[in-house]
Coordinates of N, CA and C in Angstrom, one line a residue:
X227 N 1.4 9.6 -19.8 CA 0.6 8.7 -20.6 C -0.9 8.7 -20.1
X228 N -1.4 9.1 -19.0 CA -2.3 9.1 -18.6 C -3.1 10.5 -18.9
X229 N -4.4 10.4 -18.7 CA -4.9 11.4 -19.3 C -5.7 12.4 -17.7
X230 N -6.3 11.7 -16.5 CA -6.4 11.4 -15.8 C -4.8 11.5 -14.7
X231 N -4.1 12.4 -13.8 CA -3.2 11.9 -12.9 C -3.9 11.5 -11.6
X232 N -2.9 10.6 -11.3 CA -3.4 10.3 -9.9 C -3.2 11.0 -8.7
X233 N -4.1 11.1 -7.6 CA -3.7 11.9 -6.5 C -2.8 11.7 -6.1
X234 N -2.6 10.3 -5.8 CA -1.9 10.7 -4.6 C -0.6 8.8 -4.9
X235 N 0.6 8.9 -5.7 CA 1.3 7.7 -5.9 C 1.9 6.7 -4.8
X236 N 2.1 5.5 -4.6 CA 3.3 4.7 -3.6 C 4.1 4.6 -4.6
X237 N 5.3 4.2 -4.0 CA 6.0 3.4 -4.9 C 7.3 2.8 -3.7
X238 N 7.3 1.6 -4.0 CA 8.3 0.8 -3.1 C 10.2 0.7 -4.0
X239 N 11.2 0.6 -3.6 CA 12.4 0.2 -3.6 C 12.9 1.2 -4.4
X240 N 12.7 2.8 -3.5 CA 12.8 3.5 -4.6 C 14.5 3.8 -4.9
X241 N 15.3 3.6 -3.6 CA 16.8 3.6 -3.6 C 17.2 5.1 -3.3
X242 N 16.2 5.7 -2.2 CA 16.2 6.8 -1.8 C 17.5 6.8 -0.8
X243 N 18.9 7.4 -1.0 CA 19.8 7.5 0.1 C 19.2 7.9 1.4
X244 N 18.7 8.6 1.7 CA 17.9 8.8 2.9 C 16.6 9.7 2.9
X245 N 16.2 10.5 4.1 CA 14.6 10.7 3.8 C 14.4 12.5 2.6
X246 N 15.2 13.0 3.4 CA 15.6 14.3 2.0 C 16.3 14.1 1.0
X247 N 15.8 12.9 0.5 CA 16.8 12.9 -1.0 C 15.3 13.4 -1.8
X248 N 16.1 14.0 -3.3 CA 15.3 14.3 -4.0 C 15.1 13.3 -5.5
X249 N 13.8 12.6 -5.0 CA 13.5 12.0 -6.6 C 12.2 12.4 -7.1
X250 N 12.3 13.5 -7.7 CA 10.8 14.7 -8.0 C 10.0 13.5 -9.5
X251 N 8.7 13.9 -9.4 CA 8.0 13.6 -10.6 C 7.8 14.9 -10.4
X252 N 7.4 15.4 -11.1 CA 6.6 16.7 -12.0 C 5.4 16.7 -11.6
X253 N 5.1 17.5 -10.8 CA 3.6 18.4 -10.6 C 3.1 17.4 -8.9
X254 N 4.4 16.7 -8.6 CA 3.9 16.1 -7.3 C 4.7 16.5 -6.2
X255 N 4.5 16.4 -4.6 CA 5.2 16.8 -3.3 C 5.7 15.1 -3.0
X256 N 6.7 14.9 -2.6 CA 6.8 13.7 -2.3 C 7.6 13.7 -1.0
X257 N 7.4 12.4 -0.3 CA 7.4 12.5 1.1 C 8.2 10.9 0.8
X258 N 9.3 10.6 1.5 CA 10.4 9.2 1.5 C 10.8 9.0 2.7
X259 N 11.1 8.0 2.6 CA 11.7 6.8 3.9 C 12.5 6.4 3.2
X260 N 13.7 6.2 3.6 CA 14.9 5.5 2.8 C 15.2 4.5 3.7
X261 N 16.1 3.3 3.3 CA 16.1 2.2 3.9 C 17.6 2.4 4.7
X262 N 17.5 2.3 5.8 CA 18.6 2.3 6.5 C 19.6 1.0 6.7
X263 N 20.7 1.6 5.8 CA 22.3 1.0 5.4 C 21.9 0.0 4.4
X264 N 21.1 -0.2 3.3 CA 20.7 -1.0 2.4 C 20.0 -0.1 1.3
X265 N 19.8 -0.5 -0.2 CA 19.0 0.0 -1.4 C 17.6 -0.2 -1.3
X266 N 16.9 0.6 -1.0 CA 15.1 0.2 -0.9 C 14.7 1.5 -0.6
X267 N 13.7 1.5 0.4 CA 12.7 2.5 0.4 C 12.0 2.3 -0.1
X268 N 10.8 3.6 1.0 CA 9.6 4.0 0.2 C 8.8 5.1 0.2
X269 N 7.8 5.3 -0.8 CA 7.6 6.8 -0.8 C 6.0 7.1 -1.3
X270 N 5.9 8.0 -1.0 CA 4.0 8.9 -1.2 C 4.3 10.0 -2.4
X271 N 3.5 10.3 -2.6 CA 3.5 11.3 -3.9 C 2.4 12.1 -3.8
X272 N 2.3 12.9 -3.4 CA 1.0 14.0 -3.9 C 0.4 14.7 -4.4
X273 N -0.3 14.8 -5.2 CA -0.6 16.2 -6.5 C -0.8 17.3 -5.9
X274 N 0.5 17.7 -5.7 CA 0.8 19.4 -6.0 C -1.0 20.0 -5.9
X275 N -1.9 20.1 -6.8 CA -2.6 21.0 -7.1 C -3.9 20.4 -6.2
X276 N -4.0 19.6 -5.9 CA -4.7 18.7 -4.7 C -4.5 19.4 -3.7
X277 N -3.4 19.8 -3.2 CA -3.0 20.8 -2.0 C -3.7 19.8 -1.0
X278 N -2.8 18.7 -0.9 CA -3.9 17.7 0.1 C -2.6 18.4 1.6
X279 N -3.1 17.8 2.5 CA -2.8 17.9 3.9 C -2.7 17.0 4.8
X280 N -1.5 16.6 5.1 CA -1.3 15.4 5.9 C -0.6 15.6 7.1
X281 N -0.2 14.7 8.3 CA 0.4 14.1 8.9 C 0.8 12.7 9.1
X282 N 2.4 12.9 9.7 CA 3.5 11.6 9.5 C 2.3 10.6 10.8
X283 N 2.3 9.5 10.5 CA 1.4 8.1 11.3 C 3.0 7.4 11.7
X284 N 4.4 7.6 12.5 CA 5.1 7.0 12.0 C 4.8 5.9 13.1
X285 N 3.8 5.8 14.5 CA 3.4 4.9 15.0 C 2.6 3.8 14.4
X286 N 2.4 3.9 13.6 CA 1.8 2.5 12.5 C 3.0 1.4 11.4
X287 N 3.9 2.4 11.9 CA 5.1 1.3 11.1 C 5.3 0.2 11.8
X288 N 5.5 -0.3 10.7 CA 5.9 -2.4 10.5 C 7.1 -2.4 10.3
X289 N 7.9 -1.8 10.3 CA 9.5 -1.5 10.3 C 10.8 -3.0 10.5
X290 N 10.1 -3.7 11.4 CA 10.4 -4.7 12.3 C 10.6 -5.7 10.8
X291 N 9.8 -5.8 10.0 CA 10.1 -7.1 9.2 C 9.6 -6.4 7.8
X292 N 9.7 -5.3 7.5 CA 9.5 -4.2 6.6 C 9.6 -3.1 6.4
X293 N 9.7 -2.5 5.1 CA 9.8 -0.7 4.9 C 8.2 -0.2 4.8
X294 N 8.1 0.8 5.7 CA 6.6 1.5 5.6 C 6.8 2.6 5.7
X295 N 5.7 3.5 5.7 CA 5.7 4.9 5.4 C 3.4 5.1 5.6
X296 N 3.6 5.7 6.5 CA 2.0 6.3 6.6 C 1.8 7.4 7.0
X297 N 0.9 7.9 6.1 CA 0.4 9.2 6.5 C -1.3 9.5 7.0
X298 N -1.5 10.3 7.8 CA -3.1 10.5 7.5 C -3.8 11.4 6.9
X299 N -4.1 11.7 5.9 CA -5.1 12.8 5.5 C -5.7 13.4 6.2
X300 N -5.5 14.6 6.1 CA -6.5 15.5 7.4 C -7.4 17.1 6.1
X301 N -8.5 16.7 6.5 CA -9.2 17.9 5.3 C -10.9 18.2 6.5
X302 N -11.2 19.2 6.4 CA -12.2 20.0 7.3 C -13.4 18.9 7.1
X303 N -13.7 18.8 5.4 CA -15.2 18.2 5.1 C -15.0 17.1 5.2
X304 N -13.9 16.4 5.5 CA -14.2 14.5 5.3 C -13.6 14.2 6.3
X305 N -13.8 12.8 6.6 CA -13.5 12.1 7.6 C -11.5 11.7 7.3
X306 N -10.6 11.9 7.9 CA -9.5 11.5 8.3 C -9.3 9.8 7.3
X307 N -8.6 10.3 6.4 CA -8.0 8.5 5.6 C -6.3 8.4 5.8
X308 N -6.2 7.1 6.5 CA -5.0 6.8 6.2 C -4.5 6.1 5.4
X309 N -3.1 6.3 4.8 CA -2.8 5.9 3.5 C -1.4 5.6 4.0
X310 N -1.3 4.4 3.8 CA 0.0 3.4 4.3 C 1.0 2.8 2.9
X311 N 2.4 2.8 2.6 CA 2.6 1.9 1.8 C 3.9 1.2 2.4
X312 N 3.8 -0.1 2.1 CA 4.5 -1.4 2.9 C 5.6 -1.9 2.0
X313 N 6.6 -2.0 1.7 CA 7.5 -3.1 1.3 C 8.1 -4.0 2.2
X314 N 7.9 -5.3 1.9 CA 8.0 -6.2 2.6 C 9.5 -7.2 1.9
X315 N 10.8 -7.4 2.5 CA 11.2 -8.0 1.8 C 11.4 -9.5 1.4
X316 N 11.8 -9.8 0.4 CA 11.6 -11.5 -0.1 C 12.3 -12.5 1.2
X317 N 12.9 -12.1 1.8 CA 13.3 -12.9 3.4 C 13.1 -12.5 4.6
X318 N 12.3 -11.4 4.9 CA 11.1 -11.5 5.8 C 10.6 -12.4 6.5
X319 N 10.6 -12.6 7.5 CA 9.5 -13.7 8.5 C 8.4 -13.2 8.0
X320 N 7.0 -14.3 7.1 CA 6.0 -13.8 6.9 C 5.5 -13.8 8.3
X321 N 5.2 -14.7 9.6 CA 4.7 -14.7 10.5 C 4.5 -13.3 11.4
X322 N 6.1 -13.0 11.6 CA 6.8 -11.6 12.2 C 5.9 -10.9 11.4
X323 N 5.6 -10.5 10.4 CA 5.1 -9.5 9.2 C 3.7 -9.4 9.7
X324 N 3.2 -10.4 9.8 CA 1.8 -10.6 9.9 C 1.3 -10.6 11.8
X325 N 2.3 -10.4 12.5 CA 2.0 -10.0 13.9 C 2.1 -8.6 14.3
X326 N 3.4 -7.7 13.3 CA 3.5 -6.4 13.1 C 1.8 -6.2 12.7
X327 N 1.7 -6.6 11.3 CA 0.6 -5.8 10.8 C -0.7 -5.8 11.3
X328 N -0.5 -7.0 12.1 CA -2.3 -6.9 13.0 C -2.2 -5.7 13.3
X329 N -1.2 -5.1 14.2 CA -1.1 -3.9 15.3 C -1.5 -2.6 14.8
X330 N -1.0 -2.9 13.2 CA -1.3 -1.4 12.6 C -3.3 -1.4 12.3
X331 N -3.3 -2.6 12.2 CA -5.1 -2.9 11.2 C -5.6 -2.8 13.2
X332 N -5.4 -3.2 14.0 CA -5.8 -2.6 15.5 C -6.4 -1.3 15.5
X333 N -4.6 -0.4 15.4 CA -4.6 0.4 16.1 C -5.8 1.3 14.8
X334 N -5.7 1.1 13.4 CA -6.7 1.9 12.4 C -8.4 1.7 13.0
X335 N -8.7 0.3 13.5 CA -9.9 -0.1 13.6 C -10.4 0.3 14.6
X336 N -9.5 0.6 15.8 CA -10.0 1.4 16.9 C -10.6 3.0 16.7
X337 N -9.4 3.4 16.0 CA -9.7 5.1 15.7 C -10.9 5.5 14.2
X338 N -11.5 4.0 13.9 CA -12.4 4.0 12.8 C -12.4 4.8 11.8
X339 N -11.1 4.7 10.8 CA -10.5 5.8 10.1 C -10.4 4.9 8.7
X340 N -11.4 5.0 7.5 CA -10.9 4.8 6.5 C -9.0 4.4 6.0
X341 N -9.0 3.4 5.2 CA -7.6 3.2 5.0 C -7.1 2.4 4.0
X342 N -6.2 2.7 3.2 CA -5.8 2.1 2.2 C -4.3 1.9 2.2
X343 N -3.5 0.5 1.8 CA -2.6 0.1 2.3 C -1.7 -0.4 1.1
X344 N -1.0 0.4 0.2 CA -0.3 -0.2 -1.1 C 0.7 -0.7 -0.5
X345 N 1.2 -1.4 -1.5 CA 2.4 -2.2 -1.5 C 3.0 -3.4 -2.3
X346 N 4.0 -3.6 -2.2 CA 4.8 -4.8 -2.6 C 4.9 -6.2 -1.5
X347 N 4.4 -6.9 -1.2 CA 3.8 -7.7 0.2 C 5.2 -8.9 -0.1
X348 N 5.4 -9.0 -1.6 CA 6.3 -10.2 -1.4 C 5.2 -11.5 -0.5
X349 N 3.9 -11.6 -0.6 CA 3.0 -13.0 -0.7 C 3.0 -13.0 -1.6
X350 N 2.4 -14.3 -2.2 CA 2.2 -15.1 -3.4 C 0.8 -15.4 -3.1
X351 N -0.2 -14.5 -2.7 CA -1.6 -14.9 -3.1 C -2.3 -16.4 -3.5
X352 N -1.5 -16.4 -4.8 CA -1.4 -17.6 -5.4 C -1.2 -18.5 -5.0
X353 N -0.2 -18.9 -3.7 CA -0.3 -20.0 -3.3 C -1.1 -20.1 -1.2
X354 N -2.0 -19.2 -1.1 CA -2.8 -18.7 0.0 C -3.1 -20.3 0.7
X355 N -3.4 -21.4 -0.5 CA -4.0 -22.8 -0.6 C -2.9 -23.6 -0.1
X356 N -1.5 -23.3 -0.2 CA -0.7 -24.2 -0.1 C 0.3 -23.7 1.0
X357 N 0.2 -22.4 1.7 CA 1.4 -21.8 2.3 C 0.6 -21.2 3.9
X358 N 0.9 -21.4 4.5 CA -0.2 -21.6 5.8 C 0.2 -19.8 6.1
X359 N 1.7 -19.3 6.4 CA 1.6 -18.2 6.4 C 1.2 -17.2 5.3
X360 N 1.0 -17.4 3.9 CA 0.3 -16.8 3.1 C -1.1 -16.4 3.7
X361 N -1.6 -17.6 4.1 CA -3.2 -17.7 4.5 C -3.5 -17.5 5.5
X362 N -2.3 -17.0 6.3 CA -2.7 -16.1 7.9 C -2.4 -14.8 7.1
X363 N -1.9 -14.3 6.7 CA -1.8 -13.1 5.7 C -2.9 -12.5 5.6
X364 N -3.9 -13.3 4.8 CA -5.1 -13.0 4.0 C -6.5 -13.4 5.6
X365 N -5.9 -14.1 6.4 CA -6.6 -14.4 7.7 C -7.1 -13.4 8.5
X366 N -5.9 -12.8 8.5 CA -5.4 -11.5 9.5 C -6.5 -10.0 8.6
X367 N -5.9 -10.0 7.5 CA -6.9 -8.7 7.3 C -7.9 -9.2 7.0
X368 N -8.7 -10.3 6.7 CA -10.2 -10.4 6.5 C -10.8 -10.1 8.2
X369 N -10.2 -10.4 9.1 CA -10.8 -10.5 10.4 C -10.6 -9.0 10.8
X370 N -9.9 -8.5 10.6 CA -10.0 -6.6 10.6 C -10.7 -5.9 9.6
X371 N -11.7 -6.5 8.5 CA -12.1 -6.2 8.1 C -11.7 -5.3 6.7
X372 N -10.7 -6.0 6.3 CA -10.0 -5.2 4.9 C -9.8 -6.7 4.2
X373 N -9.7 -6.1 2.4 CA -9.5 -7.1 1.8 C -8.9 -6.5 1.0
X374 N -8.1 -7.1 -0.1 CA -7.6 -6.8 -1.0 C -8.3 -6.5 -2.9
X375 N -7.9 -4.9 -3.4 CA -8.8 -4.4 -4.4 C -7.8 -5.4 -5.6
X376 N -7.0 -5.5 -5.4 CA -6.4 -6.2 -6.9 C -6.5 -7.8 -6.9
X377 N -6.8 -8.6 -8.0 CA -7.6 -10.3 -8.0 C -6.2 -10.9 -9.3
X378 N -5.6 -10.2 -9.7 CA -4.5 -10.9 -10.6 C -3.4 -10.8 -10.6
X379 N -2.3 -11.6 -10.8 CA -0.7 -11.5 -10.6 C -0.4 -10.4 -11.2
X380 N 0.7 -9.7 -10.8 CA 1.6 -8.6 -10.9 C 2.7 -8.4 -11.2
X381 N 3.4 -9.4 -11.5 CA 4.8 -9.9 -11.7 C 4.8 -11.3 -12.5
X382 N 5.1 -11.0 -13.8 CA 5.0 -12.0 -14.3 C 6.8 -11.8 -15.6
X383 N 7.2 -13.0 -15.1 CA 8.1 -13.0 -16.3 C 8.2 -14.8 -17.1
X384 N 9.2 -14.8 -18.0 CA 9.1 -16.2 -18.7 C 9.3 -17.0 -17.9
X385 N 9.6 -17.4 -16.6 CA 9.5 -18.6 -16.0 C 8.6 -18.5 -14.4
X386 N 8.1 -17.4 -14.2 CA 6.9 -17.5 -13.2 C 6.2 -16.3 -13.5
X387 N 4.8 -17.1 -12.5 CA 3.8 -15.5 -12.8 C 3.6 -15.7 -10.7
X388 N 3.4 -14.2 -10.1 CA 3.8 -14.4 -8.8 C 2.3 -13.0 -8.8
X389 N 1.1 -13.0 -7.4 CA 0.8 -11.9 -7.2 C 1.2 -11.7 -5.8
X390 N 1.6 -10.2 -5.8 CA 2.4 -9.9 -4.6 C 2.5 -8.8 -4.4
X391 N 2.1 -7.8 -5.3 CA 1.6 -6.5 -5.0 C -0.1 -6.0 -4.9
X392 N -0.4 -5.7 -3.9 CA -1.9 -4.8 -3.8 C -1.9 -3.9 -3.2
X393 N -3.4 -4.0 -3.0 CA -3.9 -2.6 -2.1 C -5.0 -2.5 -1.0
X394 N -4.7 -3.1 -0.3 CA -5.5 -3.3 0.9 C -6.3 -2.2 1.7
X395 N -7.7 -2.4 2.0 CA -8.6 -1.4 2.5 C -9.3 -2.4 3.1
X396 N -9.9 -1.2 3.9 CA -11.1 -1.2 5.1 C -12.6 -0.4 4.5
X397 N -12.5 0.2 3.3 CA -13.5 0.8 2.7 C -14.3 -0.4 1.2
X398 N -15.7 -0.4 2.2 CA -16.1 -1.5 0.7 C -17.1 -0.9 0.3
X399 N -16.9 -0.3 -0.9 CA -17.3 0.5 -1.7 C -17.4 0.0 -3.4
X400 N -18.6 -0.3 -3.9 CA -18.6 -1.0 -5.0 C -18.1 -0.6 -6.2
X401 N -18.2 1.3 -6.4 CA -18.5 2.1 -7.0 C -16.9 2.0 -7.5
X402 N -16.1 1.6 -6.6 CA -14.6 2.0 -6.6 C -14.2 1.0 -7.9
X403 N -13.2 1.2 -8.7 CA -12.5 0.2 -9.6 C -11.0 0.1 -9.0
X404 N -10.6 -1.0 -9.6 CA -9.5 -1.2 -9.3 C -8.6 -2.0 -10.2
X405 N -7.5 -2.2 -10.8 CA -6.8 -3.0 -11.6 C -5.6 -2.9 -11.7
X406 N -4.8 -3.5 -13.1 CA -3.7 -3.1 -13.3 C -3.2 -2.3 -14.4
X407 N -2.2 -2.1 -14.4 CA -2.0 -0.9 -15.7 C -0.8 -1.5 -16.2
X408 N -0.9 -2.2 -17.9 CA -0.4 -2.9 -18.2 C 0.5 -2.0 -19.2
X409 N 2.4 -1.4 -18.5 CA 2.6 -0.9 -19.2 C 4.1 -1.3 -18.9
X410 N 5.1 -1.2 -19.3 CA 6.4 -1.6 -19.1 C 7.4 -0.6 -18.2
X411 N 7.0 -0.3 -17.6 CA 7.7 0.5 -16.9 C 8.4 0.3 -15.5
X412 N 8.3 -1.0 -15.0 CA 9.0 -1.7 -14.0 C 8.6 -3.2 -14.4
X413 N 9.4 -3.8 -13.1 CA 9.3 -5.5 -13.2 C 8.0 -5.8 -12.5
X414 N 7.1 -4.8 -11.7 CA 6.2 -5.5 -11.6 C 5.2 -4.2 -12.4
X415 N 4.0 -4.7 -12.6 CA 2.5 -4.3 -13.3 C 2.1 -3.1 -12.4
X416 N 2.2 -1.5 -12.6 CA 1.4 -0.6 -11.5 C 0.2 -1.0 -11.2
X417 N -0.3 -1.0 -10.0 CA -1.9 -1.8 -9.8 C -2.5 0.4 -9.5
X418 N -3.8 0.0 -9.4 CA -4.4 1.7 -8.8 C -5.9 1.1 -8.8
X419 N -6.1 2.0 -7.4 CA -8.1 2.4 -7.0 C -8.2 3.3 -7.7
X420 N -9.4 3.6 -8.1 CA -10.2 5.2 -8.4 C -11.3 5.2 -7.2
X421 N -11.5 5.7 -6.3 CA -12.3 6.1 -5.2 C -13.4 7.0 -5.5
X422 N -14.7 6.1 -5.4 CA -15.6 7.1 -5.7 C -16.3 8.4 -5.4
X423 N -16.8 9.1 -5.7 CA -16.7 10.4 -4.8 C -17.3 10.5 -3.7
X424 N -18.5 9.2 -3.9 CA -19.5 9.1 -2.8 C -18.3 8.7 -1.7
X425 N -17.5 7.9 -1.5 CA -16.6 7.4 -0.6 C -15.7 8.6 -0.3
X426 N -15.2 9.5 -1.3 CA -14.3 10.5 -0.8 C -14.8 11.6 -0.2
X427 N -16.3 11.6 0.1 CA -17.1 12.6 0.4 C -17.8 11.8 2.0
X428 N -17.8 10.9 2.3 CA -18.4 9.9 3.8 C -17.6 10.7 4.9

């Protein structure tokens, strides 16, 4: 449907039996974490014709009170980006979650490495005002210096609207867009950056 593909896809709860299972899109390399002795997972996707070049980050996983998967971009002319995606589950300790994830926004901010962080967070943004671990959530990465690119719920059906999927970065770049893609093809809304070139070129 897109006219435009994307580089490089996440996608959370994919029900990967383990990490060589094959669930191909067309014209992409995909790289999975399956959830061990449970339905979930998570997974990277890469355009094939990108010929991008990576290494496994598996020391940045949040494993502990979540499904992750990171990788780092490694290419001659640009600076090293890592690209992280998180599923977090609905009965998770947010706190536990949010003491993991300092470690990873640490250990990125030390090695001053561009970074973007998809996912399914399972917060409610929405209620940031009323949920004290929501708003150590949003505490925690503003003080590491990342914020979140998506501003509207993501999950909406006839008896709630919930936002709980983004995309979290350390790159503030104005040039970048960000939204949602309002199409029916899961229970929650696909969110996506477009990264400008000026940023893909720093």
């Amino acid at each position: 449907l897109l006219s435009n593909k994307p580089s490089i896809i996440a996608v959370t709860e994919t029900w990967a039996v383990s990490d060589n299972d094959s669930l191909p899109i067309p014209g992409y390399a995909s790289i999975l974490k399956a959830r061990k002795g449970k339905t979930g997972g998570v997974g990277l996707y890469l355009q094939d014709q990108l010929d991008l070049k990576y290494k496994l980050r598996p020391d940045l996983s949040v494993d502990d009170q979540a499904e992750s998967l990171f990788i780092q971009l490694t290419n001659n002319k640009q600076k090293s980006i890592i690209i992280g995606v998180i599923y977090r589950p609905p009965d998770a300790d947010v706190e536990k979650f949010n003491d993991n994830l300092e470690q990873v926004l640490k250990t990125v901010t030390k090695e001053h490495r561009p970074c973007y962080l998809m996912g399914d967070y399972n917060i409610n943004l929405l209620k940031q005002d009323k949920h004290l671990p929501t708003r150590h959530f949003l505490d925690t990465l503003l003080a590491y210096g990342f914020y979140p690119l998506i501003n509207k719920p993501t999950r909406i059906t006839t008896e709630s609207v919930t936002f709980i999927d983004n995309i979290l970065t350390n790159v503030h770049d104005l040039n970048s867009k960000s939204g949602l893609w309002i199409v029916d093809i899961s229970d929650h809304l696909p969110i996506f950056t477009i990264i400008s070139e000026r940023t893909t070129n720093s």
